[in-house]
């Protein structure tokens, strides 16, 4: 366990090295938060609630989402795919650790850095300018934090699988584009899944992506309580576990069948 | 008992290729597969404390063998044990007993200072504090690394990074060290520094080293024994000196005469080249000695200067590859 704790810290420090990038990222995420917020302000001028969300819910939704982008790391993470393509993966595969656990620990370390330094600033700025909805129960904060951790796990599970596709496909970017599109829309990042037409909402509920954004935000907004809240979180945990298991199976198959690139 | 035992080791890959002659939009979708035999029925033993050169042209199967020895690739056939472990089944247990340096890959963490990579490896291999400090200290001293320990890996020169890679592979006192082209791209000074370090490591710690390289200088300075492979199979396994004695039988006498002369006619030698007063005479070790030949030349013309060229190990290996391509058997009947 000590090893994975060290890897976690290492994941954190790797990203903490790039301070200018962090500042630029915070700026961008905040600006886009404002763009999205003003669109919604216009929309809610015409209608008091949409899909159960009022104006204040929707604005909170936007700034929580903007803050979670980097922690959840929805877009373009290709470290494993690039290591497969360059062949550098051979060194990590010859080490005495569990390859998936190693990357998960590193990714959680990274997410921890991003949650604090890329997540909190856009939300605080949003909360100063707009009237955002804060949780009524203190327990909600705890559940929200737990759900964000699970969101990182779900996202990691998806990214790990998509990256492993590089073992079979010389160009992994096709699969990546599909995963990115799914992550962006079906996670509820652009608009809440509750805004979707019925058939699309059914699809979104049947897939893991909702657990990356929608679930933690609904926890924060206290949209569900009691049994329904429990089920929502249990499904999120279930998806993380299923994705990890799938990742292990695919990695095992890759080891057996596939050429490591580069001789 | 041998520390590395390889018996009839084989590896085949299925490689997809577009169908020949296929046209139209589906040509690239429907593919045929070919089996590539990267390694075929390779057998050898390495004893503890040996330093063995594993050489062969590009695509001969060297790296594939190393990947099977480290447990990254699962063999398609045959058997192998390393330090008592079966690599593909006991990869994690075995990993603590082996070290690997792939010259063209990095095992260091790109965006962190070199020292941080070492700390992380300490935890990965669970090296006790004292042993870690001692091992790291020795590497820092012998390879003069103190000045760039705090530099991020991405800013290191290739020579500096290579010293870091070697240190990284040795922190857990591996019994076996695999080096895949450890001196590739290095300048003369950096190469010799790495070679000296490897010699002392092998001598003092008794580390068994299996080395692949295209640099025959590495082989000549480091290895008493070589295994030569091509097209997945072993061409030669034995003593380097004996290899030279058997295949490096031709030598060349280069003489500078007082004045230009036509090609000399001396027994047992053929003039290969004439350039003004300088002539190159090729002769077989078995036919005549250098002294006899020099005496014969001196009787025919006045010599100002001379030297005898031994064939380089590089020439020897080139001739072995060429011979193998023509199907000439050269296996040493009594491998060292």
JSON list of C-alpha atoms in Angstrom, two decimals, chain B residues 138-148 160 163 193:
[
{"chain": "B", "resi": 138, "resn": "UNK", "atom": "CA", "xyz": [27.83, 4.01, -5.13]},
{"chain": "B", "resi": 139, "resn": "UNK", "atom": "CA", "xyz": [26.21, 4.84, -8.47]},
{"chain": "B", "resi": 140, "resn": "UNK", "atom": "CA", "xyz": [26.43, 8.58, -7.83]},
{"chain": "B", "resi": 141, "resn": "UNK", "atom": "CA", "xyz": [30.13, 8.29, -7.01]},
{"chain": "B", "resi": 142, "resn": "UNK", "atom": "CA", "xyz": [31.24, 5.95, -9.76]},
{"chain": "B", "resi": 143, "resn": "UNK", "atom": "CA", "xyz": [29.19, 7.59, -12.49]},
{"chain": "B", "resi": 144, "resn": "UNK", "atom": "CA", "xyz": [29.60, 11.19, -11.26]},
{"chain": "B", "resi": 145, "resn": "UNK", "atom": "CA", "xyz": [25.93, 12.00, -11.04]},
{"chain": "B", "resi": 146, "resn": "UNK", "atom": "CA", "xyz": [25.81, 14.39, -8.08]},
{"chain": "B", "resi": 147, "resn": "UNK", "atom": "CA", "xyz": [25.54, 17.56, -10.15]},
{"chain": "B", "resi": 148, "resn": "UNK", "atom": "CA", "xyz": [22.39, 16.61, -12.05]},
{"chain": "B", "resi": 160, "resn": "UNK", "atom": "CA", "xyz": [23.40, 11.73, -18.15]},
{"chain": "B", "resi": 163, "resn": "UNK", "atom": "CA", "xyz": [23.64, 6.87, -16.18]},
{"chain": "B", "resi": 193, "resn": "UNK", "atom": "CA", "xyz": [32.20, 5.56, -18.68]}
]
